[in-house]
DNA sequence: TAGTTGACCGGAA
DNA sequence: ATTCCGGCCAACT
């Protein structure tokens, strides 16, 4: 709980395995529901190994960008999780 | 300091 | 269903 960016890192880092969160969801958890734009930008410029950005997907259920298009098979795992979000 | 950018979202055509 | 447009925020130049 320091800055919006800091929260985003913590939240994304706290995403459990086998689950995913949309950029907007993360923004909401960061107390800035309207900053979903910034969330994507922050993760993009500050991609840390400790942060599973691949678990963060678009609200539409798409993987988004992750590694600029290098999604890898992890989408397979996400594929299942993204359904949960829609159900949720 | 101000302007541009981007891994976005929602609504409208 | 797909495509286009406007709007919001933080970081970058």
mmCIF file with all atom_site columns, C-alpha atoms (C1' of nucleotides) in Angstrom:
data_model
loop_
_atom_site.group_PDB
_atom_site.id
_atom_site.type_symbol
_atom_site.label_atom_id
_atom_site.label_alt_id
_atom_site.label_comp_id
_atom_site.label_asym_id
_atom_site.label_entity_id
_atom_site.label_seq_id
_atom_site.pdbx_PDB_ins_code
_atom_site.Cartn_x
_atom_site.Cartn_y
_atom_site.Cartn_z
_atom_site.occupancy
_atom_site.B_iso_or_equiv
_atom_site.pdbx_formal_charge
_atom_site.auth_seq_id
_atom_site.auth_comp_id
_atom_site.auth_asym_id
_atom_site.auth_atom_id
_atom_site.pdbx_PDB_model_num
ATOM 1   C CA    . UNK A 1 1  ? 0.000   0.000   0.000   1.00 0.00 ? 1  UNK A CA    1
ATOM 2   C CA    . UNK A 1 2  ? 2.279   2.711   -1.226  1.00 0.00 ? 2  UNK A CA    1
ATOM 3   C CA    . UNK A 1 3  ? 1.533   3.667   -4.754  1.00 0.00 ? 3  UNK A CA    1
ATOM 4   C CA    . UNK A 1 4  ? -0.779  2.360   -7.412  1.00 0.00 ? 4  UNK A CA    1
ATOM 5   C CA    . UNK A 1 5  ? 2.117   0.755   -9.221  1.00 0.00 ? 5  UNK A CA    1
ATOM 6   C CA    . UNK A 1 6  ? 3.333   -0.922  -6.051  1.00 0.00 ? 6  UNK A CA    1
ATOM 7   C CA    . UNK A 1 7  ? -0.087  -2.375  -5.422  1.00 0.00 ? 7  UNK A CA    1
ATOM 8   C CA    . UNK A 1 8  ? -0.308  -3.714  -8.922  1.00 0.00 ? 8  UNK A CA    1
ATOM 9   C CA    . UNK A 1 9  ? 2.922   -5.636  -8.433  1.00 0.00 ? 9  UNK A CA    1
ATOM 10  C CA    . UNK A 1 10 ? 1.752   -7.102  -5.158  1.00 0.00 ? 10 UNK A CA    1
ATOM 11  C CA    . UNK A 1 11 ? -1.617  -8.073  -6.537  1.00 0.00 ? 11 UNK A CA    1
ATOM 12  C CA    . UNK A 1 12 ? -0.299  -9.702  -9.674  1.00 0.00 ? 12 UNK A CA    1
ATOM 13  C CA    . UNK A 1 13 ? 2.328   -11.466 -7.600  1.00 0.00 ? 13 UNK A CA    1
ATOM 14  C CA    . UNK A 1 14 ? -0.448  -12.767 -5.343  1.00 0.00 ? 14 UNK A CA    1
ATOM 15  C CA    . UNK A 1 15 ? -2.394  -14.334 -8.184  1.00 0.00 ? 15 UNK A CA    1
ATOM 16  C CA    . UNK A 1 16 ? -2.748  -18.040 -7.374  1.00 0.00 ? 16 UNK A CA    1
ATOM 17  C CA    . UNK A 1 17 ? -1.646  -20.635 -9.887  1.00 0.00 ? 17 UNK A CA    1
ATOM 18  C CA    . UNK A 1 18 ? -4.325  -21.904 -12.213 1.00 0.00 ? 18 UNK A CA    1
ATOM 19  C CA    . UNK A 1 19 ? -6.139  -18.594 -11.967 1.00 0.00 ? 19 UNK A CA    1
ATOM 20  C CA    . UNK A 1 20 ? -6.110  -15.369 -13.888 1.00 0.00 ? 20 UNK A CA    1
ATOM 21  C CA    . UNK A 1 21 ? -7.129  -11.748 -13.442 1.00 0.00 ? 21 UNK A CA    1
ATOM 22  C CA    . UNK A 1 22 ? -8.107  -9.157  -15.970 1.00 0.00 ? 22 UNK A CA    1
ATOM 23  C CA    . UNK A 1 23 ? -6.282  -5.836  -16.065 1.00 0.00 ? 23 UNK A CA    1
ATOM 24  C CA    . UNK A 1 24 ? -9.388  -4.171  -14.779 1.00 0.00 ? 24 UNK A CA    1
ATOM 25  C CA    . UNK A 1 25 ? -9.686  -6.603  -11.897 1.00 0.00 ? 25 UNK A CA    1
ATOM 26  C CA    . UNK A 1 26 ? -6.126  -5.850  -10.892 1.00 0.00 ? 26 UNK A CA    1
ATOM 27  C CA    . UNK A 1 27 ? -6.817  -2.133  -11.146 1.00 0.00 ? 27 UNK A CA    1
ATOM 28  C CA    . UNK A 1 28 ? -9.828  -2.543  -8.887  1.00 0.00 ? 28 UNK A CA    1
ATOM 29  C CA    . UNK A 1 29 ? -7.781  -4.444  -6.330  1.00 0.00 ? 29 UNK A CA    1
ATOM 30  C CA    . UNK A 1 30 ? -5.288  -1.603  -6.513  1.00 0.00 ? 30 UNK A CA    1
ATOM 31  C CA    . UNK A 1 31 ? -8.055  0.822   -5.517  1.00 0.00 ? 31 UNK A CA    1
ATOM 32  C CA    . UNK A 1 32 ? -8.016  2.412   -8.963  1.00 0.00 ? 32 UNK A CA    1
ATOM 33  C CA    . UNK A 1 33 ? -10.709 0.783   -11.099 1.00 0.00 ? 33 UNK A CA    1
ATOM 34  C CA    . UNK A 1 34 ? -10.145 3.352   -13.830 1.00 0.00 ? 34 UNK A CA    1
ATOM 35  C CA    . UNK A 1 35 ? -6.419  2.834   -14.010 1.00 0.00 ? 35 UNK A CA    1
ATOM 36  C CA    . UNK A 1 36 ? -6.657  -0.429  -15.924 1.00 0.00 ? 36 UNK A CA    1
ATOM 37  C CA    . UNK A 1 37 ? -4.845  1.445   -18.687 1.00 0.00 ? 37 UNK A CA    1
ATOM 38  C CA    . UNK A 1 38 ? -1.925  2.157   -16.447 1.00 0.00 ? 38 UNK A CA    1
ATOM 39  C CA    . UNK A 1 39 ? -1.832  -1.445  -15.228 1.00 0.00 ? 39 UNK A CA    1
ATOM 40  C CA    . UNK A 1 40 ? -1.012  -2.676  -18.696 1.00 0.00 ? 40 UNK A CA    1
ATOM 41  C CA    . UNK A 1 41 ? 1.550   0.050   -19.169 1.00 0.00 ? 41 UNK A CA    1
ATOM 42  C CA    . UNK A 1 42 ? 3.210   -0.616  -15.829 1.00 0.00 ? 42 UNK A CA    1
ATOM 43  C CA    . UNK A 1 43 ? 3.513   -4.345  -16.395 1.00 0.00 ? 43 UNK A CA    1
ATOM 44  C CA    . UNK A 1 44 ? 4.804   -3.694  -19.876 1.00 0.00 ? 44 UNK A CA    1
ATOM 45  C CA    . UNK A 1 45 ? 7.659   -1.419  -18.840 1.00 0.00 ? 45 UNK A CA    1
ATOM 46  C CA    . UNK A 1 46 ? 8.299   -3.203  -15.567 1.00 0.00 ? 46 UNK A CA    1
ATOM 47  C CA    . UNK A 1 47 ? 8.094   -6.897  -16.355 1.00 0.00 ? 47 UNK A CA    1
ATOM 48  C CA    . UNK A 1 48 ? 9.617   -8.668  -13.322 1.00 0.00 ? 48 UNK A CA    1
ATOM 49  C CA    . UNK A 1 49 ? 10.300  -12.386 -13.027 1.00 0.00 ? 49 UNK A CA    1
ATOM 50  C CA    . UNK A 1 50 ? 8.528   -12.394 -9.669  1.00 0.00 ? 50 UNK A CA    1
ATOM 51  C CA    . UNK A 1 51 ? 5.384   -11.197 -11.339 1.00 0.00 ? 51 UNK A CA    1
ATOM 52  C CA    . UNK A 1 52 ? 3.395   -13.724 -13.374 1.00 0.00 ? 52 UNK A CA    1
ATOM 53  C CA    . UNK A 1 53 ? 2.122   -11.256 -15.928 1.00 0.00 ? 53 UNK A CA    1
ATOM 54  C CA    . UNK A 1 54 ? 0.950   -14.172 -18.048 1.00 0.00 ? 54 UNK A CA    1
ATOM 55  C CA    . UNK A 1 55 ? -1.843  -14.687 -15.535 1.00 0.00 ? 55 UNK A CA    1
ATOM 56  C CA    . UNK A 1 56 ? -3.123  -11.208 -16.287 1.00 0.00 ? 56 UNK A CA    1
ATOM 57  C CA    . UNK A 1 57 ? -5.444  -11.217 -19.257 1.00 0.00 ? 57 UNK A CA    1
ATOM 58  C CA    . UNK A 1 58 ? -7.945  -8.938  -20.924 1.00 0.00 ? 58 UNK A CA    1
ATOM 59  C CA    . UNK A 1 59 ? -11.538 -8.675  -19.784 1.00 0.00 ? 59 UNK A CA    1
ATOM 60  C CA    . UNK A 1 60 ? -12.529 -10.196 -23.099 1.00 0.00 ? 60 UNK A CA    1
ATOM 61  C CA    . UNK A 1 61 ? -10.743 -13.361 -21.991 1.00 0.00 ? 61 UNK A CA    1
ATOM 62  C CA    . UNK A 1 62 ? -7.863  -12.956 -24.426 1.00 0.00 ? 62 UNK A CA    1
ATOM 63  C CA    . UNK A 1 63 ? -4.290  -13.329 -23.257 1.00 0.00 ? 63 UNK A CA    1
ATOM 64  C CA    . UNK A 1 64 ? -3.487  -9.750  -24.151 1.00 0.00 ? 64 UNK A CA    1
ATOM 65  C CA    . UNK A 1 65 ? 0.196   -9.345  -24.887 1.00 0.00 ? 65 UNK A CA    1
ATOM 66  C CA    . UNK A 1 66 ? 2.306   -10.883 -22.126 1.00 0.00 ? 66 UNK A CA    1
ATOM 67  C CA    . UNK A 1 67 ? 5.691   -11.081 -23.919 1.00 0.00 ? 67 UNK A CA    1
ATOM 68  C CA    . UNK A 1 68 ? 4.779   -8.931  -26.843 1.00 0.00 ? 68 UNK A CA    1
ATOM 69  C CA    . UNK A 1 69 ? 3.063   -11.941 -28.425 1.00 0.00 ? 69 UNK A CA    1
ATOM 70  C CA    . UNK A 1 70 ? 5.119   -14.770 -26.912 1.00 0.00 ? 70 UNK A CA    1
ATOM 71  C CA    . UNK A 1 71 ? 2.276   -16.295 -25.008 1.00 0.00 ? 71 UNK A CA    1
ATOM 72  C CA    . UNK A 1 72 ? 3.629   -19.876 -24.878 1.00 0.00 ? 72 UNK A CA    1
ATOM 73  C CA    . UNK A 1 73 ? 1.637   -22.854 -23.679 1.00 0.00 ? 73 UNK A CA    1
ATOM 74  C CA    . UNK A 1 74 ? 0.732   -21.138 -20.462 1.00 0.00 ? 74 UNK A CA    1
ATOM 75  C CA    . UNK A 1 75 ? -2.298  -19.918 -22.311 1.00 0.00 ? 75 UNK A CA    1
ATOM 76  C CA    . UNK A 1 76 ? -3.490  -23.472 -22.017 1.00 0.00 ? 76 UNK A CA    1
ATOM 77  C CA    . UNK A 1 77 ? -3.645  -23.097 -18.272 1.00 0.00 ? 77 UNK A CA    1
ATOM 78  C CA    . UNK A 1 78 ? -5.075  -19.644 -18.618 1.00 0.00 ? 78 UNK A CA    1
ATOM 79  C CA    . UNK A 1 79 ? -7.635  -20.910 -21.054 1.00 0.00 ? 79 UNK A CA    1
ATOM 80  C CA    . UNK A 1 80 ? -9.278  -22.848 -18.240 1.00 0.00 ? 80 UNK A CA    1
ATOM 81  C CA    . UNK A 1 81 ? -9.001  -20.017 -15.770 1.00 0.00 ? 81 UNK A CA    1
ATOM 82  C CA    . UNK A 1 82 ? -10.348 -17.388 -18.065 1.00 0.00 ? 82 UNK A CA    1
ATOM 83  C CA    . UNK A 1 83 ? -13.569 -19.296 -18.172 1.00 0.00 ? 83 UNK A CA    1
ATOM 84  C CA    . UNK A 1 84 ? -13.798 -18.900 -14.428 1.00 0.00 ? 84 UNK A CA    1
ATOM 85  C CA    . UNK A 1 85 ? -13.669 -15.152 -14.772 1.00 0.00 ? 85 UNK A CA    1
ATOM 86  C CA    . UNK A 1 86 ? -16.521 -15.158 -17.215 1.00 0.00 ? 86 UNK A CA    1
ATOM 87  C CA    . UNK A 1 87 ? -18.432 -17.382 -14.843 1.00 0.00 ? 87 UNK A CA    1
ATOM 88  C CA    . UNK A 1 88 ? -17.558 -15.116 -11.969 1.00 0.00 ? 88 UNK A CA    1
ATOM 89  C "C1'" . DT  B 2 1  ? 6.763   20.975  -17.779 1.00 0.00 ? 1  DT  B "C1'" 1
ATOM 90  C "C1'" . DA  B 2 2  ? 4.149   19.267  -21.405 1.00 0.00 ? 2  DA  B "C1'" 1
ATOM 91  C "C1'" . DG  B 2 3  ? 3.082   15.875  -24.893 1.00 0.00 ? 3  DG  B "C1'" 1
ATOM 92  C "C1'" . DT  B 2 4  ? 2.928   11.131  -26.488 1.00 0.00 ? 4  DT  B "C1'" 1
ATOM 93  C "C1'" . DT  B 2 5  ? 2.361   6.220   -25.690 1.00 0.00 ? 5  DT  B "C1'" 1
ATOM 94  C "C1'" . DG  B 2 6  ? 0.272   1.627   -24.493 1.00 0.00 ? 6  DG  B "C1'" 1
ATOM 95  C "C1'" . DA  B 2 7  ? 0.030   -5.498  -22.697 1.00 0.00 ? 7  DA  B "C1'" 1
ATOM 96  C "C1'" . DC  B 2 8  ? -7.152  -1.532  -22.057 1.00 0.00 ? 8  DC  B "C1'" 1
ATOM 97  C "C1'" . DC  B 2 9  ? -12.412 -1.093  -21.728 1.00 0.00 ? 9  DC  B "C1'" 1
ATOM 98  C "C1'" . DG  B 2 10 ? -17.016 0.004   -23.099 1.00 0.00 ? 10 DG  B "C1'" 1
ATOM 99  C "C1'" . DG  B 2 11 ? -20.201 1.499   -26.103 1.00 0.00 ? 11 DG  B "C1'" 1
ATOM 100 C "C1'" . DA  B 2 12 ? -21.690 2.626   -30.854 1.00 0.00 ? 12 DA  B "C1'" 1
ATOM 101 C "C1'" . DA  B 2 13 ? -21.839 1.721   -36.036 1.00 0.00 ? 13 DA  B "C1'" 1
ATOM 102 C "C1'" . DA  C 3 1  ? -19.869 -10.963 -34.754 1.00 0.00 ? 1  DA  C "C1'" 1
ATOM 103 C "C1'" . DT  C 3 2  ? -16.313 -7.365  -36.057 1.00 0.00 ? 2  DT  C "C1'" 1
ATOM 104 C "C1'" . DT  C 3 3  ? -14.533 -2.616  -36.397 1.00 0.00 ? 3  DT  C "C1'" 1
ATOM 105 C "C1'" . DC  C 3 4  ? -14.170 2.234   -34.851 1.00 0.00 ? 4  DC  C "C1'" 1
ATOM 106 C "C1'" . DC  C 3 5  ? -14.017 5.922   -31.423 1.00 0.00 ? 5  DC  C "C1'" 1
ATOM 107 C "C1'" . DG  C 3 6  ? -13.449 8.257   -27.032 1.00 0.00 ? 6  DG  C "C1'" 1
ATOM 108 C "C1'" . DG  C 3 7  ? -11.724 8.164   -22.298 1.00 0.00 ? 7  DG  C "C1'" 1
ATOM 109 C "C1'" . DC  C 3 8  ? -9.112  7.127   -18.306 1.00 0.00 ? 8  DC  C "C1'" 1
ATOM 110 C "C1'" . DC  C 3 9  ? -4.230  6.409   -15.800 1.00 0.00 ? 9  DC  C "C1'" 1
ATOM 111 C "C1'" . DA  C 3 10 ? 0.862   5.984   -15.058 1.00 0.00 ? 10 DA  C "C1'" 1
ATOM 112 C "C1'" . DA  C 3 11 ? 5.337   5.887   -17.241 1.00 0.00 ? 11 DA  C "C1'" 1
ATOM 113 C "C1'" . DC  C 3 12 ? 8.396   7.484   -20.949 1.00 0.00 ? 12 DC  C "C1'" 1
ATOM 114 C "C1'" . DT  C 3 13 ? 10.635  11.087  -23.911 1.00 0.00 ? 13 DT  C "C1'" 1
#
